[in-house]
GROMACS .gro file of C-alpha atoms in nm:
model
  366
    1MET     CA    1   6.086  18.263  17.889
    2ALA     CA    2   6.138  18.306  17.517
    3ALA     CA    3   6.044  18.674  17.500
    4SER     CA    4   6.338  18.915  17.497
    5PRO     CA    5   6.396  19.080  17.837
    6VAL     CA    6   6.304  19.445  17.880
    7VAL     CA    7   6.576  19.672  18.022
    8LEU     CA    8   6.460  19.982  18.211
    9TYR     CA    9   6.697  20.247  18.345
   10ASN     CA   10   6.528  20.416  18.640
   11GLY     CA   11   6.675  20.768  18.637
   12SER     CA   12   6.578  21.078  18.832
   13TYR     CA   13   6.582  21.273  18.506
   14GLU     CA   14   6.498  21.017  18.241
   15ILE     CA   15   6.364  20.666  18.198
   16LYS     CA   16   6.536  20.464  17.927
   17GLY     CA   17   6.370  20.150  17.802
   18GLY     CA   18   6.443  19.890  17.540
   19PHE     CA   19   6.509  19.525  17.468
   20ALA     CA   20   6.811  19.319  17.568
   21GLY     CA   21   7.079  19.288  17.302
   22ASN     CA   22   7.030  19.635  17.155
   23ASP     CA   23   7.299  19.904  17.171
   24ASN     CA   24   7.059  20.183  17.265
   25PRO     CA   25   6.719  20.211  17.433
   26SER     CA   26   6.414  20.236  17.209
   27VAL     CA   27   6.232  20.488  17.428
   28VAL     CA   28   6.368  20.772  17.641
   29PHE     CA   29   6.141  21.007  17.833
   30LYS     CA   30   6.152  21.240  18.131
   31THR     CA   31   6.066  21.082  18.467
   32LEU     CA   32   5.769  21.314  18.511
   33ILE     CA   33   5.398  21.299  18.582
   34ALA     CA   34   5.140  21.579  18.570
   35GLY     CA   35   4.790  21.563  18.711
   36SER     CA   36   4.639  21.324  18.961
   37LEU     CA   37   4.407  21.027  18.961
   38GLY     CA   38   4.253  21.139  19.289
   39SER     CA   39   4.090  20.922  19.555
   40SER     CA   40   3.827  20.799  19.311
   41GLY     CA   41   4.092  20.648  19.088
   42THR     CA   42   3.993  20.870  18.797
   43GLY     CA   43   4.138  21.185  18.650
   44HIS     CA   44   4.361  21.312  18.374
   45VAL     CA   45   4.723  21.209  18.411
   46LEU     CA   46   5.011  21.286  18.175
   47VAL     CA   47   5.326  21.075  18.179
   48GLY     CA   48   5.673  21.117  18.029
   49ASN     CA   49   5.670  21.259  17.679
   50GLU     CA   50   5.308  21.368  17.725
   51VAL     CA   51   5.425  21.606  17.999
   52ALA     CA   52   5.709  21.743  17.784
   53ALA     CA   53   5.474  21.793  17.486
   54ASP     CA   54   5.229  21.999  17.692
   55ARG     CA   55   5.489  22.171  17.909
   56ASP     CA   56   5.388  22.529  17.833
   57HIS     CA   57   5.045  22.475  17.988
   58LEU     CA   58   5.137  22.270  18.295
   59GLU     CA   59   5.231  22.357  18.649
   60ASP     CA   60   5.124  22.045  18.840
   61VAL     CA   61   5.437  21.854  18.743
   62ARG     CA   62   5.627  21.621  18.973
   63CYS     CA   63   5.941  21.411  18.951
   64VAL     CA   64   5.871  21.046  19.021
   65ILE     CA   65   6.230  20.972  19.130
   66GLN     CA   66   6.434  21.213  19.342
   67GLU     CA   67   6.785  21.149  19.475
   68GLY     CA   68   6.751  20.801  19.327
   69LEU     CA   69   6.444  20.723  19.539
   70VAL     CA   70   6.089  20.666  19.417
   71THR     CA   71   5.860  20.937  19.557
   72ASP     CA   72   5.528  20.763  19.500
   73ASP     CA   73   5.455  20.396  19.433
   74HIS     CA   74   5.146  20.461  19.223
   75ASP     CA   75   5.331  20.716  19.007
   76ILE     CA   76   5.622  20.483  18.936
   77GLU     CA   77   5.383  20.208  18.830
   78LEU     CA   78   5.222  20.451  18.585
   79VAL     CA   79   5.568  20.539  18.450
   80TRP     CA   80   5.666  20.173  18.408
   81ARG     CA   81   5.337  20.088  18.238
   82TYR     CA   82   5.386  20.386  18.008
   83ALA     CA   83   5.735  20.260  17.918
   84TYR     CA   84   5.598  19.916  17.831
   85SER     CA   85   5.323  20.069  17.621
   86GLN     CA   86   5.578  20.278  17.431
   87LEU     CA   87   5.781  19.962  17.368
   88GLY     CA   88   5.476  19.768  17.258
   89ALA     CA   89   5.566  19.502  17.516
   90THR     CA   90   5.326  19.291  17.721
   91LEU     CA   91   5.409  19.300  18.091
   92GLU     CA   92   5.364  18.933  18.169
   93ASP     CA   93   5.569  18.812  17.870
   94HIS     CA   94   5.905  18.984  17.920
   95PRO     CA   95   6.160  18.937  18.201
   96LEU     CA   96   6.269  19.276  18.337
   97LEU     CA   97   6.615  19.408  18.419
   98LEU     CA   98   6.571  19.723  18.628
   99THR     CA   99   6.853  19.953  18.736
  100GLU     CA  100   6.897  20.061  19.096
  101ALA     CA  101   7.074  20.370  19.230
  102LEU     CA  102   7.347  20.356  19.492
  103GLY     CA  103   7.215  20.381  19.846
  104CYS     CA  104   6.865  20.265  19.760
  105PRO     CA  105   6.722  20.106  20.079
  106PHE     CA  106   6.636  19.736  20.073
  107LYS     CA  107   6.282  19.825  20.184
  108THR     CA  108   6.240  20.022  19.861
  109ARG     CA  109   6.348  19.721  19.656
  110GLN     CA  110   6.097  19.510  19.849
  111ARG     CA  111   5.814  19.755  19.786
  112LEU     CA  112   5.886  19.801  19.418
  113SER     CA  113   5.937  19.430  19.358
  114GLN     CA  114   5.594  19.369  19.505
  115ILE     CA  115   5.445  19.613  19.253
  116LEU     CA  116   5.631  19.450  18.965
  117PHE     CA  117   5.545  19.091  19.054
  118GLU     CA  118   5.196  19.126  19.202
  119SER     CA  119   5.040  19.425  19.025
  120MET     CA  120   5.227  19.426  18.695
  121GLU     CA  121   5.290  19.048  18.685
  122VAL     CA  122   5.635  19.054  18.528
  123PRO     CA  123   5.758  18.691  18.491
  124ALA     CA  124   6.114  18.751  18.619
  125LEU     CA  125   6.317  19.038  18.761
  126TYR     CA  126   6.679  19.142  18.802
  127TRP     CA  127   6.801  19.447  18.995
  128GLY     CA  128   7.130  19.590  18.864
  129PHE     CA  129   7.339  19.869  19.015
  130ASN     CA  130   7.410  20.154  18.771
  131PRO     CA  131   7.792  20.174  18.813
  132LEU     CA  132   7.839  19.797  18.776
  133LEU     CA  133   7.627  19.797  18.462
  134ALA     CA  134   7.815  20.097  18.321
  135LEU     CA  135   8.150  19.923  18.372
  136HIS     CA  136   8.015  19.604  18.215
  137ALA     CA  137   7.929  19.805  17.901
  138TYR     CA  138   8.305  19.837  17.844
  139ASP     CA  139   8.373  19.468  17.913
  140LEU     CA  140   8.558  19.561  18.232
  141LYS     CA  141   8.541  19.406  18.578
  142THR     CA  142   8.780  19.653  18.742
  143GLY     CA  143   8.773  20.029  18.702
  144LEU     CA  144   8.658  20.359  18.842
  145VAL     CA  145   8.313  20.479  18.740
  146VAL     CA  146   8.240  20.852  18.756
  147ASP     CA  147   7.861  20.849  18.748
  148SER     CA  148   7.723  21.201  18.715
  149GLY     CA  149   7.350  21.207  18.658
  150TYR     CA  150   7.078  21.448  18.761
  151ASP     CA  151   7.089  21.460  19.141
  152SER     CA  152   7.448  21.387  19.234
  153THR     CA  153   7.789  21.271  19.115
  154SER     CA  154   7.938  20.949  19.250
  155VAL     CA  155   8.288  20.810  19.211
  156ILE     CA  156   8.282  20.432  19.253
  157PRO     CA  157   8.592  20.208  19.253
  158ILE     CA  158   8.508  19.855  19.137
  159ASN     CA  159   8.740  19.559  19.191
  160ASN     CA  160   8.666  19.240  18.999
  161GLY     CA  161   8.297  19.319  18.974
  162THR     CA  162   8.255  19.431  19.337
  163MET     CA  163   8.211  19.790  19.446
  164VAL     CA  164   8.463  19.911  19.706
  165HIS     CA  165   8.195  20.072  19.923
  166GLU     CA  166   8.428  20.231  20.177
  167ALA     CA  167   8.603  20.425  19.897
  168ILE     CA  168   8.295  20.565  19.721
  169GLY     CA  169   8.287  20.946  19.703
  170VAL     CA  170   7.984  21.166  19.638
  171LEU     CA  171   7.951  21.525  19.520
  172GLU     CA  172   7.605  21.671  19.572
  173LEU     CA  173   7.624  21.846  19.239
  174ALA     CA  174   7.516  21.720  18.899
  175GLY     CA  175   7.261  21.800  18.630
  176LYS     CA  176   6.991  21.954  18.849
  177GLY     CA  177   7.237  22.173  19.037
  178LEU     CA  178   7.408  22.287  18.718
  179SER     CA  179   7.072  22.386  18.569
  180SER     CA  180   7.003  22.590  18.881
  181TYR     CA  181   7.346  22.749  18.851
  182LEU     CA  182   7.285  22.839  18.485
  183GLU     CA  183   6.954  22.993  18.586
  184HIS     CA  184   7.139  23.193  18.854
  185LEU     CA  185   7.393  23.318  18.600
  186LEU     CA  186   7.116  23.429  18.364
  187LYS     CA  187   6.922  23.599  18.643
  188LYS     CA  188   7.221  23.830  18.680
  189ARG     CA  189   7.134  23.944  18.330
  190TYR     CA  190   6.771  24.002  18.435
  191TYR     CA  191   6.621  23.690  18.285
  192SER     CA  192   6.374  23.502  18.499
  193PHE     CA  193   6.233  23.151  18.476
  194PRO     CA  194   5.943  23.124  18.722
  195SER     CA  195   5.739  22.848  18.556
  196TRP     CA  196   5.814  22.478  18.530
  197ALA     CA  197   5.809  22.505  18.150
  198GLN     CA  198   6.076  22.777  18.153
  199LYS     CA  199   6.297  22.580  18.391
  200TYR     CA  200   6.260  22.282  18.158
  201GLN     CA  201   6.398  22.499  17.878
  202VAL     CA  202   6.695  22.600  18.096
  203ASP     CA  203   6.770  22.227  18.119
  204GLN     CA  204   6.761  22.209  17.740
  205MET     CA  205   6.980  22.518  17.711
  206LYS     CA  206   7.240  22.358  17.938
  207GLU     CA  207   7.232  22.026  17.751
  208THR     CA  208   7.268  22.175  17.404
  209LEU     CA  209   7.497  22.477  17.454
  210CYS     CA  210   7.723  22.427  17.757
  211TYR     CA  211   8.071  22.275  17.748
  212VAL     CA  212   8.371  22.217  17.974
  213SER     CA  213   8.677  22.429  17.899
  214LEU     CA  214   9.035  22.320  17.964
  215ASP     CA  215   9.103  22.649  18.142
  216ALA     CA  216   8.819  22.887  18.230
  217ILE     CA  217   9.054  23.183  18.282
  218GLU     CA  218   9.206  23.138  17.937
  219GLU     CA  219   8.859  23.099  17.792
  220LEU     CA  220   8.759  23.432  17.948
  221LYS     CA  221   9.067  23.599  17.798
  222LYS     CA  222   8.976  23.459  17.457
  223LEU     CA  223   8.623  23.590  17.503
  224SER     CA  224   8.751  23.942  17.582
  225ILE     CA  225   8.948  23.945  17.256
  226GLU     CA  226   8.688  23.775  17.036
  227PRO     CA  227   8.345  23.831  17.198
  228ASN     CA  228   8.164  23.617  16.942
  229VAL     CA  229   8.394  23.315  16.963
  230VAL     CA  230   8.168  23.123  17.202
  231LYS     CA  231   7.846  23.311  17.141
  232LYS     CA  232   7.537  23.093  17.100
  233THR     CA  233   7.168  23.182  17.096
  234PHE     CA  234   6.885  22.982  17.251
  235ARG     CA  235   6.528  23.054  17.145
  236MET     CA  236   6.263  23.006  17.414
  237THR     CA  237   5.918  22.883  17.314
  238ASP     CA  238   5.774  23.231  17.375
  239GLY     CA  239   6.014  23.371  17.114
  240THR     CA  240   6.264  23.522  17.359
  241GLU     CA  241   6.621  23.482  17.237
  242ILE     CA  242   6.887  23.435  17.505
  243VAL     CA  243   7.250  23.481  17.404
  244LEU     CA  244   7.499  23.272  17.602
  245GLN     CA  245   7.870  23.351  17.615
  246LYS     CA  246   8.071  23.286  17.931
  247GLU     CA  247   7.770  23.107  18.081
  248ARG     CA  248   7.837  22.822  17.839
  249PHE     CA  249   8.156  22.718  18.018
  250PHE     CA  250   8.096  22.879  18.359
  251CYS     CA  251   7.802  22.645  18.421
  252PRO     CA  252   7.987  22.306  18.417
  253GLU     CA  253   8.301  22.470  18.561
  254ALA     CA  254   8.127  22.429  18.898
  255MET     CA  255   8.205  22.055  18.880
  256PHE     CA  256   8.574  22.138  18.911
  257VAL     CA  257   8.531  22.447  19.132
  258PRO     CA  258   8.215  22.366  19.337
  259SER     CA  259   8.258  22.682  19.545
  260MET     CA  260   8.126  22.869  19.237
  261PHE     CA  261   7.794  22.698  19.305
  262GLY     CA  262   7.816  22.772  19.676
  263SER     CA  263   7.911  22.414  19.763
  264ASN     CA  264   8.189  22.319  20.004
  265GLY     CA  265   8.220  21.974  19.847
  266HIS     CA  266   8.537  21.842  19.690
  267PRO     CA  267   8.596  21.920  19.322
  268LEU     CA  268   8.556  21.623  19.090
  269GLN     CA  269   8.930  21.563  19.049
  270LYS     CA  270   8.980  21.556  19.427
  271LEU     CA  271   8.687  21.317  19.462
  272VAL     CA  272   8.859  21.079  19.219
  273HIS     CA  273   9.196  21.099  19.396
  274ASN     CA  274   9.034  21.039  19.735
  275ALA     CA  275   8.845  20.735  19.609
  276VAL     CA  276   9.158  20.579  19.456
  277ASP     CA  277   9.368  20.654  19.766
  278LYS     CA  278   9.122  20.461  19.983
  279CYS     CA  279   9.179  20.146  19.777
  280ASP     CA  280   9.462  19.895  19.807
  281GLU     CA  281   9.787  20.022  19.662
  282ASP     CA  282   9.817  19.748  19.401
  283LEU     CA  283   9.466  19.829  19.274
  284ARG     CA  284   9.528  20.202  19.218
  285PRO     CA  285   9.708  20.183  18.880
  286LEU     CA  286   9.420  19.976  18.737
  287LEU     CA  287   9.166  20.229  18.861
  288TYR     CA  288   9.353  20.531  18.723
  289SER     CA  289   9.392  20.365  18.382
  290ASN     CA  290   9.025  20.262  18.363
  291ILE     CA  291   8.818  20.568  18.453
  292ILE     CA  292   8.474  20.546  18.293
  293LEU     CA  293   8.247  20.849  18.257
  294ALA     CA  294   7.877  20.768  18.287
  295GLY     CA  295   7.554  20.963  18.328
  296GLY     CA  296   7.410  21.260  18.141
  297THR     CA  297   7.624  21.524  18.315
  298ALA     CA  298   7.941  21.339  18.216
  299GLU     CA  299   7.851  21.397  17.851
  300PHE     CA  300   7.942  21.767  17.838
  301PRO     CA  301   8.184  21.829  17.551
  302GLY     CA  302   8.532  21.866  17.696
  303MET     CA  303   8.462  21.672  18.018
  304LYS     CA  304   8.704  21.388  17.938
  305ALA     CA  305   8.995  21.614  17.844
  306ARG     CA  306   8.948  21.843  18.145
  307LEU     CA  307   8.924  21.560  18.399
  308GLU     CA  308   9.235  21.392  18.255
  309GLN     CA  309   9.425  21.721  18.271
  310GLU     CA  310   9.319  21.790  18.630
  311LEU     CA  311   9.409  21.439  18.745
  312LYS     CA  312   9.752  21.448  18.578
  313THR     CA  313   9.845  21.784  18.727
  314SER     CA  314   9.716  21.714  19.078
  315GLY     CA  315   9.791  21.347  19.133
  316PRO     CA  316  10.060  21.080  19.117
  317SER     CA  317  10.283  21.040  18.815
  318GLN     CA  318  10.132  20.737  18.641
  319GLU     CA  319   9.908  20.646  18.351
  320ILE     CA  320   9.569  20.813  18.370
  321LYS     CA  321   9.306  20.727  18.114
  322VAL     CA  322   8.954  20.866  18.116
  323THR     CA  323   8.706  20.708  17.875
  324ALA     CA  324   8.434  20.937  17.745
  325PRO     CA  325   8.091  20.778  17.705
  326GLU     CA  326   8.094  20.560  17.394
  327TRP     CA  327   7.721  20.514  17.441
  328LYS     CA  328   7.487  20.786  17.557
  329TYR     CA  329   7.345  20.546  17.814
  330ALA     CA  330   7.628  20.327  17.943
  331ALA     CA  331   7.438  20.168  18.235
  332TRP     CA  332   7.147  20.081  18.006
  333LYS     CA  333   7.390  19.934  17.754
  334GLY     CA  334   7.556  19.721  18.022
  335GLY     CA  335   7.218  19.591  18.134
  336SER     CA  336   7.126  19.516  17.773
  337MET     CA  337   7.446  19.315  17.728
  338LEU     CA  338   7.388  19.110  18.043
  339ALA     CA  339   7.022  19.037  17.977
  340ALA     CA  340   7.101  18.926  17.620
  341HIS     CA  341   7.255  18.603  17.755
  342ASP     CA  342   7.000  18.327  17.808
  343GLY     CA  343   7.216  18.170  18.078
  344PHE     CA  344   7.227  18.494  18.275
  345VAL     CA  345   6.851  18.535  18.257
  346LYS     CA  346   6.796  18.173  18.359
  347ASN     CA  347   7.044  18.172  18.649
  348GLU     CA  348   7.047  18.530  18.779
  349PHE     CA  349   6.694  18.663  18.731
  350LEU     CA  350   6.441  18.604  19.008
  351SER     CA  351   6.131  18.431  18.872
  352LYS     CA  352   5.780  18.521  18.983
  353ALA     CA  353   5.737  18.165  19.106
  354ALA     CA  354   6.050  18.188  19.325
  355TYR     CA  355   5.937  18.524  19.459
  356GLU     CA  356   5.597  18.381  19.550
  357GLU     CA  357   5.766  18.087  19.725
  358TYR     CA  358   6.042  18.269  19.915
  359GLY     CA  359   5.911  18.626  19.940
  360ASP     CA  360   6.137  18.919  20.019
  361ASN     CA  361   6.424  18.693  20.123
  362ALA     CA  362   6.471  18.606  19.757
  363LEU     CA  363   6.554  18.972  19.684
  364LYS     CA  364   6.871  18.957  19.896
  365ARG     CA  365   7.055  18.790  19.608
  366PHE     CA  366   7.092  19.126  19.432
   0.00000   0.00000   0.00000
């Protein structure tokens, strides 16, 4: 298998694809499909960037992955084939490292592996868990990964390359919820976003203009004295200009005060403390000193400083170090690093021949 492995990050919000050994993916596109093939197997279907490019004229748009789970087998195959076409890669020539979300049922892995081996004819396959890959990107085997993506935020302690499952904490708030919260804040100012295209732009508004403050109350005081200090304008595609002020830091503040969003879940800092406390006492200092932020929602400006501050003021007196994302896509980067080693591909990937011989039992190695 001389061809370089393909690495695909299967995200609810975005698919990231590229070749092993690279620092960043070559293609990134929204995990979206519009249109339908219909029972006849024909029809006009848009995938990924095609959906985003035509967003102002589309309503029949669906997410292919929700809560980390594939919603439709045919749709995900279209998405994967689209990713390969964007990479200029031939399916049967490149081994594939594919990421897997926490809590993904084994039956889903079975179903998707069947598509990859039998329909798409990939020569070899490796399933990698996002938090383990993210930690590997930093050359660490032990640490605490705060993985905040589109659907939810997970805090995962990892000890010597093994997830401490009983200590994992989850907050049902991340990118999608924060976009909804920003939309709610703007509705109070009589803006409305009824169409899919407008909601897509709220996502963009959040990604480009929002930030995490060290102290929201102090930020409000500053705003009352200097109203323009945080003022930013977002221009919608219809020409409407929306001015954001306190919304810029109120939106991600919900991660630290989830009651703002109407959630009774633990704030992020409490989630971290709880996860560490459930681990062995001698492991805790290593976890606190190796906290890795991963996922798109973890990339808000100010997230690292705020989480460090909250942990230091609410937890034990010891070294706390939060590492901001050095790469925009840490889990993809970790997968790229692993798949770049010929020995890893040879020994850890499942070949199509082995799958055909042993069937689904061969998938239990992952």
